[in-house]
Amino acid sequence: MNCKSVYFQPNKIILFAFIILAFSCKKEVKTVHKVSKKDTVSTVEPEEEKVIPTEIESNFLKRLINEEIGEQKYKEMQISESPYYVSFANVGDPYTVSFSIFEKGDFNNDRIIDYVIHRSSEGMLGGNANTNDDFIFYIMKDEIHEKESHSILGYAPFSYNIIDKANFVDNKFKIKVTQNFRTYLGEDLKSASFSFIYKNGNLYEESYLSSCKLARLKSKTIFNDIPAVEKRTRSIEMHNYTETIEEIYKKNDTIITASAGGCDNLELSFTTFYKVEPDRINDSEYKKETALQLLEFLSENTQFSNEINVAVNYYQNNAVENKYIKKIKGYEFGVVVDKDDDRKGELRFLFQIKKIDNPYQTENWEIATRNKKPIKVDDEY
């Protein structure tokens, strides 16, 4: 029956039927049932107002959708209103990835609009690898392509934190997080609030700038100013919100990938591969000699000579074994030498070192909350 053709007579039964029909003919008000990532709590919230992106915004979101698809086969795609999404059949484990513009603005003052994109992937269950969520800052170089991006993890099955609330206030991204119940099993889950701002060429959590020793590094680099360093990237650690530095040194056949991070405790990592004659693959003397050559090179060509020399001095008098050394006060380090199944005839050399200035920041939550003291059972953040 067409709603516009309804008539009624002064009869109670007919009047009652009309009232029911009239309500059924009103415009439908939708609600969306959002299941918490914790799998245990359901909340009912009004459906977000549908947003039609501008042509420029649409082109950017379409690019993100196409990158998500890659060479995969998808069963459904929606690119007419926000959120844009694509669904994958993924036999036995279907999932849907959506993208929406959470905030936009000229974050780096270059007169090009930048975006914070909320990317959400929904799988069958909250503990499924295809169920995850993040907020990604895209600093754009033109209308469609970014020159850098920085991700803050909202949820993953075994992430450290879950974002409960997120909003923008005075050009700052503010979140409230709770420890992930899957990661902190059997513990009283703690919560904390964080505030992020893009400044000086990176996305920073504000307490990092005010409370972390590494924020005071004079040079935001690992390698010195040498021509063979072909890539330098700064970003933010998605779990504990500290600054990260990643660099690549490349000269001839030598490629060294380097990373640095931490809050009060500096963490360095260097990885490279060496081609090795078959009869030297298991030669311990060769491994030690090569490891020392690598460490001495890093000492001479990075700004962390003092820290790396601690390991150099140790290995000059000790074997290189695949274990972490904790004998030297204030430091933990190790060299791992192993075969790579994908790179025949090569050995991987991995060197990691941590300088411990704050023994109360050893676990992710302690780092994220910039802890400076022993944590008591009744401590609240």
Tab-separated table of C-alpha atoms in Angstrom:
chain	number	residue	atom	x	y	z
A	1	MET	CA	0.000	0.000	0.000
A	2	ASN	CA	1.221	3.483	-0.820
A	3	CYS	CA	1.586	5.535	2.364
A	4	LYS	CA	0.044	8.611	0.723
A	5	SER	CA	-3.235	6.797	-0.037
A	6	VAL	CA	-4.128	5.834	3.541
A	7	TYR	CA	-7.591	6.948	4.771
A	8	PHE	CA	-9.393	6.138	8.004
A	9	GLN	CA	-12.903	6.147	9.325
A	10	PRO	CA	-13.980	7.018	12.861
A	11	ASN	CA	-13.765	3.455	13.934
A	12	LYS	CA	-11.454	2.471	16.810
A	13	ILE	CA	-10.131	-0.602	15.079
A	14	ILE	CA	-9.431	1.227	11.830
A	15	LEU	CA	-7.936	4.145	13.738
A	16	PHE	CA	-5.603	1.792	15.608
A	17	ALA	CA	-4.503	0.208	12.338
A	18	PHE	CA	-3.845	3.603	10.835
A	19	ILE	CA	-1.625	4.633	13.728
A	20	ILE	CA	0.493	1.522	13.278
A	21	LEU	CA	0.696	2.080	9.528
A	22	ALA	CA	1.536	5.751	9.946
A	23	PHE	CA	4.496	4.915	12.109
A	24	SER	CA	5.652	2.303	9.609
A	25	CYS	CA	5.562	4.931	6.867
A	26	LYS	CA	7.845	7.368	8.673
A	27	LYS	CA	11.385	7.694	7.370
A	28	GLU	CA	13.454	4.884	8.827
A	29	VAL	CA	15.935	5.932	11.507
A	30	LYS	CA	18.789	3.493	11.411
A	31	THR	CA	20.964	2.439	14.309
A	32	VAL	CA	24.125	0.471	14.004
A	33	HIS	CA	25.137	-2.218	16.448
A	34	LYS	CA	28.849	-1.992	17.016
A	35	VAL	CA	30.404	-4.995	18.675
A	36	SER	CA	33.293	-4.126	20.939
A	37	LYS	CA	36.685	-5.490	19.963
A	38	LYS	CA	36.595	-7.239	23.318
A	39	ASP	CA	33.921	-9.603	21.915
A	40	THR	CA	31.942	-9.299	25.126
A	41	VAL	CA	30.213	-5.913	25.074
A	42	SER	CA	27.751	-4.609	22.496
A	43	THR	CA	26.837	-0.969	22.263
A	44	VAL	CA	24.114	0.693	20.232
A	45	GLU	CA	24.956	4.044	18.690
A	46	PRO	CA	23.144	6.210	16.114
A	47	GLU	CA	24.509	5.590	12.643
A	48	GLU	CA	26.932	8.266	11.532
A	49	GLU	CA	25.541	10.770	9.056
A	50	LYS	CA	26.430	9.771	5.537
A	51	VAL	CA	29.134	11.979	4.058
A	52	ILE	CA	29.751	12.462	0.356
A	53	PRO	CA	33.464	13.256	-0.115
A	54	THR	CA	34.526	16.005	-2.488
A	55	GLU	CA	36.068	14.957	-5.806
A	56	ILE	CA	39.586	15.485	-4.454
A	57	GLU	CA	38.842	13.530	-1.265
A	58	SER	CA	37.166	10.796	-3.277
A	59	ASN	CA	40.172	10.393	-5.547
A	60	PHE	CA	42.440	9.990	-2.519
A	61	LEU	CA	40.148	7.443	-0.847
A	62	LYS	CA	39.829	5.511	-4.106
A	63	ARG	CA	43.605	5.324	-4.300
A	64	LEU	CA	43.726	3.857	-0.795
A	65	ILE	CA	41.031	1.332	-1.719
A	66	ASN	CA	42.915	0.291	-4.858
A	67	GLU	CA	46.143	-0.141	-2.896
A	68	GLU	CA	44.251	-2.299	-0.389
A	69	ILE	CA	42.931	-4.479	-3.195
A	70	GLY	CA	46.268	-4.876	-4.950
A	71	GLU	CA	46.061	-8.145	-6.842
A	72	GLN	CA	43.394	-9.645	-4.570
A	73	LYS	CA	39.940	-10.547	-5.792
A	74	TYR	CA	37.140	-8.725	-4.026
A	75	LYS	CA	33.405	-9.409	-3.882
A	76	GLU	CA	32.070	-5.904	-3.197
A	77	MET	CA	33.257	-2.290	-3.261
A	78	GLN	CA	31.536	0.947	-2.221
A	79	ILE	CA	33.105	4.235	-3.310
A	80	SER	CA	30.180	6.658	-3.412
A	81	GLU	CA	29.849	7.794	0.196
A	82	SER	CA	31.909	7.613	3.363
A	83	PRO	CA	33.121	5.222	4.555
A	84	TYR	CA	34.521	3.775	1.340
A	85	TYR	CA	34.981	0.037	1.689
A	86	VAL	CA	35.966	-3.149	-0.051
A	87	SER	CA	34.969	-6.682	0.974
A	88	PHE	CA	36.987	-9.823	0.368
A	89	ALA	CA	35.485	-13.321	0.292
A	90	ASN	CA	38.759	-14.799	1.571
A	91	VAL	CA	37.327	-18.320	1.706
A	92	GLY	CA	36.418	-19.275	5.251
A	93	ASP	CA	37.543	-15.938	6.628
A	94	PRO	CA	35.798	-13.002	4.894
A	95	TYR	CA	36.579	-9.443	5.916
A	96	THR	CA	35.863	-5.847	4.974
A	97	VAL	CA	38.252	-2.894	4.984
A	98	SER	CA	36.862	0.627	5.217
A	99	PHE	CA	38.405	4.083	4.934
A	100	SER	CA	36.937	7.356	6.142
A	101	ILE	CA	38.304	10.844	6.645
A	102	PHE	CA	38.509	11.402	10.390
A	103	GLU	CA	40.044	14.893	10.136
A	104	LYS	CA	41.620	17.109	7.502
A	105	GLY	CA	43.720	20.246	7.613
A	106	ASP	CA	47.064	21.724	6.650
A	107	PHE	CA	49.056	20.082	9.445
A	108	ASN	CA	52.493	21.085	8.139
A	109	ASN	CA	51.566	24.540	6.817
A	110	ASP	CA	52.530	23.921	3.189
A	111	ARG	CA	49.105	24.944	1.814
A	112	ILE	CA	48.227	21.358	0.890
A	113	ILE	CA	45.396	19.662	2.759
A	114	ASP	CA	46.502	16.671	4.844
A	115	TYR	CA	44.320	13.891	6.238
A	116	VAL	CA	43.801	11.637	9.204
A	117	ILE	CA	42.237	8.475	7.809
A	118	HIS	CA	40.412	5.981	9.988
A	119	ARG	CA	41.123	2.567	8.522
A	120	SER	CA	39.073	-0.289	9.929
A	121	SER	CA	39.272	-3.951	8.966
A	122	GLU	CA	36.477	-6.181	10.239
A	123	GLY	CA	36.922	-9.927	10.176
A	124	MET	CA	34.715	-12.699	11.509
A	125	LEU	CA	35.837	-12.457	15.122
A	126	GLY	CA	37.480	-9.822	17.284
A	127	GLY	CA	40.489	-12.061	17.743
A	128	ASN	CA	40.911	-12.613	14.039
A	129	ALA	CA	44.023	-11.262	12.318
A	130	ASN	CA	41.788	-9.499	9.790
A	131	THR	CA	40.137	-7.455	12.543
A	132	ASN	CA	42.258	-4.375	13.167
A	133	ASP	CA	41.980	-0.651	13.270
A	134	ASP	CA	44.236	2.388	12.949
A	135	PHE	CA	44.341	6.126	12.534
A	136	ILE	CA	46.795	7.158	9.833
A	137	PHE	CA	48.165	10.664	9.378
A	138	TYR	CA	48.828	11.357	5.705
A	139	ILE	CA	51.023	14.389	5.053
A	140	MET	CA	50.368	15.089	1.386
A	141	LYS	CA	52.690	16.188	-1.402
A	142	ASP	CA	49.767	16.735	-3.796
A	143	GLU	CA	46.036	16.073	-3.860
A	144	ILE	CA	46.325	12.287	-4.146
A	145	HIS	CA	49.811	11.212	-3.030
A	146	GLU	CA	51.380	11.508	0.405
A	147	LYS	CA	55.009	12.291	1.128
A	148	GLU	CA	54.837	10.647	4.556
A	149	SER	CA	52.409	8.724	6.736
A	150	HIS	CA	52.256	7.922	10.441
A	151	SER	CA	50.032	5.267	11.998
A	152	ILE	CA	48.578	5.009	15.493
A	153	LEU	CA	47.178	1.559	16.140
A	154	GLY	CA	43.602	1.543	17.387
A	155	TYR	CA	43.238	-2.202	17.774
A	156	ALA	CA	44.694	-5.532	16.727
A	157	PRO	CA	44.059	-8.929	18.341
A	158	PHE	CA	47.235	-8.799	20.426
A	159	SER	CA	48.077	-5.113	20.334
A	160	TYR	CA	49.225	-3.572	23.593
A	161	ASN	CA	46.462	-0.954	23.671
A	162	ILE	CA	42.909	-0.414	22.439
A	163	ILE	CA	41.716	3.082	21.586
A	164	ASP	CA	38.405	3.705	23.356
A	165	LYS	CA	37.858	7.321	22.294
A	166	ALA	CA	39.398	9.567	19.663
A	167	ASN	CA	38.768	13.158	18.665
A	168	PHE	CA	40.408	16.364	17.478
A	169	VAL	CA	40.688	19.377	19.782
A	170	ASP	CA	42.608	22.530	18.842
A	171	ASN	CA	44.420	20.763	16.001
A	172	LYS	CA	45.526	17.971	18.353
A	173	PHE	CA	44.558	14.311	18.050
A	174	LYS	CA	43.457	13.093	21.466
A	175	ILE	CA	42.807	9.499	22.450
A	176	LYS	CA	41.931	7.448	25.483
A	177	VAL	CA	43.361	3.926	25.495
A	178	THR	CA	42.983	0.841	27.657
A	179	GLN	CA	45.391	-2.058	27.857
A	180	ASN	CA	44.338	-4.862	25.516
A	181	PHE	CA	42.695	-7.600	27.559
A	182	ARG	CA	44.141	-10.230	25.209
A	183	THR	CA	47.702	-9.086	25.886
A	184	TYR	CA	47.394	-8.309	29.599
A	185	LEU	CA	45.592	-11.490	30.604
A	186	GLY	CA	44.610	-11.699	34.245
A	187	GLU	CA	45.657	-8.150	35.031
A	188	ASP	CA	43.620	-5.144	36.102
A	189	LEU	CA	43.430	-3.212	32.855
A	190	LYS	CA	44.753	0.340	33.065
A	191	SER	CA	43.740	3.340	30.982
A	192	ALA	CA	45.526	6.528	29.955
A	193	SER	CA	45.007	9.546	27.722
A	194	PHE	CA	47.396	10.834	25.050
A	195	SER	CA	47.617	13.894	22.817
A	196	PHE	CA	49.334	14.023	19.401
A	197	ILE	CA	50.473	16.949	17.291
A	198	TYR	CA	52.318	17.204	13.998
A	199	LYS	CA	55.332	19.501	14.315
A	200	ASN	CA	58.949	19.786	13.198
A	201	GLY	CA	58.512	17.209	10.463
A	202	ASN	CA	56.988	14.396	12.502
A	203	LEU	CA	53.937	13.265	14.449
A	204	TYR	CA	54.630	13.477	18.182
A	205	GLU	CA	52.810	12.415	21.310
A	206	GLU	CA	53.138	15.471	23.513
A	207	SER	CA	54.388	13.715	26.659
A	208	TYR	CA	57.235	12.263	24.571
A	209	LEU	CA	58.451	15.784	23.874
A	210	SER	CA	58.234	16.816	27.513
A	211	SER	CA	59.192	13.622	29.365
A	212	CYS	CA	61.459	11.421	27.207
A	213	LYS	CA	65.244	11.821	27.210
A	214	LEU	CA	65.531	10.855	23.546
A	215	ALA	CA	63.357	13.804	22.560
A	216	ARG	CA	66.391	15.930	23.385
A	217	LEU	CA	68.655	14.305	20.791
A	218	LYS	CA	70.393	17.122	18.929
A	219	SER	CA	70.456	15.189	15.670
A	220	LYS	CA	67.449	13.171	14.534
A	221	THR	CA	69.688	10.817	12.571
A	222	ILE	CA	71.592	7.566	13.043
A	223	PHE	CA	74.352	7.706	10.446
A	224	ASN	CA	76.576	10.728	10.147
A	225	ASP	CA	76.328	12.999	7.112
A	226	ILE	CA	77.837	10.561	4.619
A	227	PRO	CA	76.758	10.257	0.946
A	228	ALA	CA	75.939	6.524	1.051
A	229	VAL	CA	72.920	7.077	3.319
A	230	GLU	CA	70.111	6.966	0.796
A	231	LYS	CA	67.048	7.109	3.030
A	232	ARG	CA	66.220	8.751	6.371
A	233	THR	CA	62.709	8.388	7.799
A	234	ARG	CA	61.179	9.563	11.056
A	235	SER	CA	57.812	8.419	12.348
A	236	ILE	CA	56.030	7.319	15.521
A	237	GLU	CA	55.959	3.916	17.227
A	238	MET	CA	52.352	2.755	17.005
A	239	HIS	CA	52.206	1.103	20.450
A	240	ASN	CA	54.148	3.342	22.858
A	241	TYR	CA	54.112	6.590	20.863
A	242	THR	CA	57.842	7.297	20.824
A	243	GLU	CA	59.743	8.752	17.882
A	244	THR	CA	61.315	6.264	15.497
A	245	ILE	CA	64.225	6.814	13.122
A	246	GLU	CA	64.932	4.461	10.219
A	247	GLU	CA	67.793	4.766	7.756
A	248	ILE	CA	69.372	2.786	4.925
A	249	TYR	CA	73.080	2.835	4.117
A	250	LYS	CA	73.925	1.507	0.671
A	251	LYS	CA	77.351	1.320	-0.951
A	252	ASN	CA	78.208	-1.217	-3.644
A	253	ASP	CA	76.969	-4.577	-2.362
A	254	THR	CA	76.701	-3.445	1.249
A	255	ILE	CA	73.247	-2.496	2.522
A	256	ILE	CA	72.708	-1.714	6.210
A	257	THR	CA	69.249	-0.990	7.575
A	258	ALA	CA	69.275	0.903	10.865
A	259	SER	CA	66.635	1.921	13.383
A	260	ALA	CA	66.594	3.907	16.614
A	261	GLY	CA	63.889	4.586	19.165
A	262	GLY	CA	62.840	4.590	22.781
A	263	CYS	CA	61.797	7.061	25.460
A	264	ASP	CA	64.432	7.230	28.206
A	265	ASN	CA	66.228	4.090	27.038
A	266	LEU	CA	67.921	4.235	23.648
A	267	GLU	CA	67.317	1.188	21.423
A	268	LEU	CA	69.428	0.682	18.289
A	269	SER	CA	69.219	-2.034	15.651
A	270	PHE	CA	71.370	-2.702	12.558
A	271	THR	CA	70.912	-5.444	9.964
A	272	THR	CA	73.043	-6.413	6.973
A	273	PHE	CA	73.840	-9.464	4.826
A	274	TYR	CA	77.196	-10.810	3.710
A	275	LYS	CA	77.921	-13.280	0.939
A	276	VAL	CA	79.879	-16.166	2.407
A	277	GLU	CA	81.855	-19.016	0.896
A	278	PRO	CA	80.179	-22.364	1.693
A	279	ASP	CA	83.103	-23.555	3.833
A	280	ARG	CA	82.818	-20.459	6.076
A	281	ILE	CA	79.087	-20.530	6.767
A	282	ASN	CA	79.678	-22.152	10.162
A	283	ASP	CA	83.113	-20.654	10.864
A	284	SER	CA	82.931	-18.958	14.295
A	285	GLU	CA	86.155	-17.019	13.750
A	286	TYR	CA	84.858	-15.606	10.492
A	287	LYS	CA	81.616	-14.585	12.204
A	288	LYS	CA	83.494	-12.802	14.986
A	289	GLU	CA	85.888	-11.060	12.610
A	290	THR	CA	83.057	-9.883	10.357
A	291	ALA	CA	80.885	-8.797	13.285
A	292	LEU	CA	83.728	-6.690	14.699
A	293	GLN	CA	84.325	-5.073	11.314
A	294	LEU	CA	80.642	-4.168	11.164
A	295	LEU	CA	80.603	-2.749	14.716
A	296	GLU	CA	83.753	-0.710	14.140
A	297	PHE	CA	82.243	0.714	10.951
A	298	LEU	CA	79.066	1.655	12.815
A	299	SER	CA	81.082	3.254	15.592
A	300	GLU	CA	82.954	5.439	13.115
A	301	ASN	CA	79.948	6.419	11.007
A	302	THR	CA	77.046	6.970	13.408
A	303	GLN	CA	76.348	9.449	16.166
A	304	PHE	CA	76.209	6.595	18.686
A	305	SER	CA	79.914	5.770	18.884
A	306	ASN	CA	80.021	5.663	22.693
A	307	GLU	CA	77.211	3.144	22.911
A	308	ILE	CA	78.469	0.905	20.083
A	309	ASN	CA	82.024	0.893	21.467
A	310	VAL	CA	80.717	-0.841	24.574
A	311	ALA	CA	79.892	-3.823	22.362
A	312	VAL	CA	83.144	-3.507	20.381
A	313	ASN	CA	85.198	-3.731	23.571
A	314	TYR	CA	83.250	-6.743	24.760
A	315	TYR	CA	83.512	-8.756	21.536
A	316	GLN	CA	87.213	-8.076	21.170
A	317	ASN	CA	87.657	-10.377	24.147
A	318	ASN	CA	84.659	-12.690	23.833
A	319	ALA	CA	83.028	-14.964	21.288
A	320	VAL	CA	80.152	-13.767	19.119
A	321	GLU	CA	77.244	-15.947	20.161
A	322	ASN	CA	73.561	-15.671	19.356
A	323	LYS	CA	72.574	-14.390	22.772
A	324	TYR	CA	71.880	-11.113	24.550
A	325	ILE	CA	74.673	-9.822	26.785
A	326	LYS	CA	73.554	-8.273	30.098
A	327	LYS	CA	76.846	-8.300	31.992
A	328	ILE	CA	77.697	-4.643	31.517
A	329	LYS	CA	75.816	-2.215	33.740
A	330	GLY	CA	73.509	0.102	31.862
A	331	TYR	CA	73.634	-1.859	28.605
A	332	GLU	CA	72.098	-4.860	26.914
A	333	PHE	CA	73.293	-5.952	23.472
A	334	GLY	CA	73.791	-8.871	21.150
A	335	VAL	CA	74.921	-9.983	17.703
A	336	VAL	CA	72.881	-12.645	15.929
A	337	VAL	CA	74.418	-14.373	12.905
A	338	ASP	CA	72.167	-16.758	10.999
A	339	LYS	CA	71.277	-18.107	7.589
A	340	ASP	CA	68.448	-16.670	5.535
A	341	ASP	CA	66.490	-19.286	3.620
A	342	ASP	CA	65.550	-16.734	0.965
A	343	ARG	CA	69.139	-15.572	0.420
A	344	LYS	CA	71.278	-18.584	-0.382
A	345	GLY	CA	74.986	-18.260	0.332
A	346	GLU	CA	74.480	-15.274	2.655
A	347	LEU	CA	74.576	-14.706	6.378
A	348	ARG	CA	72.469	-12.143	8.194
A	349	PHE	CA	74.216	-10.049	10.835
A	350	LEU	CA	71.833	-8.419	13.297
A	351	PHE	CA	73.240	-6.119	15.986
A	352	GLN	CA	70.993	-4.696	18.688
A	353	ILE	CA	71.916	-2.585	21.683
A	354	LYS	CA	69.932	-0.861	24.416
A	355	LYS	CA	71.288	1.839	26.708
A	356	ILE	CA	69.321	1.683	29.950
A	357	ASP	CA	69.008	5.051	31.643
A	358	ASN	CA	65.624	4.250	33.185
A	359	PRO	CA	65.143	0.704	34.528
A	360	TYR	CA	61.449	1.439	35.084
A	361	GLN	CA	60.695	1.543	31.360
A	362	THR	CA	61.143	-2.046	30.224
A	363	GLU	CA	57.560	-2.891	29.197
A	364	ASN	CA	55.390	-1.180	26.595
A	365	TRP	CA	52.873	0.363	29.031
A	366	GLU	CA	55.702	1.748	31.161
A	367	ILE	CA	57.220	3.347	28.062
A	368	ALA	CA	53.907	4.715	26.794
A	369	THR	CA	53.087	6.323	30.142
A	370	ARG	CA	56.684	7.640	30.527
A	371	ASN	CA	57.096	5.884	33.856
A	372	LYS	CA	59.866	7.190	36.114
A	373	LYS	CA	59.402	5.133	39.264
A	374	PRO	CA	58.773	1.559	40.451
A	375	ILE	CA	55.189	0.640	39.684
A	376	LYS	CA	53.124	-0.383	42.684
A	377	VAL	CA	50.059	-2.591	42.512
A	378	ASP	CA	47.759	0.310	43.360
A	379	ASP	CA	49.373	2.803	40.972
A	380	GLU	CA	46.880	4.504	38.677
A	381	TYR	CA	47.646	6.297	35.459
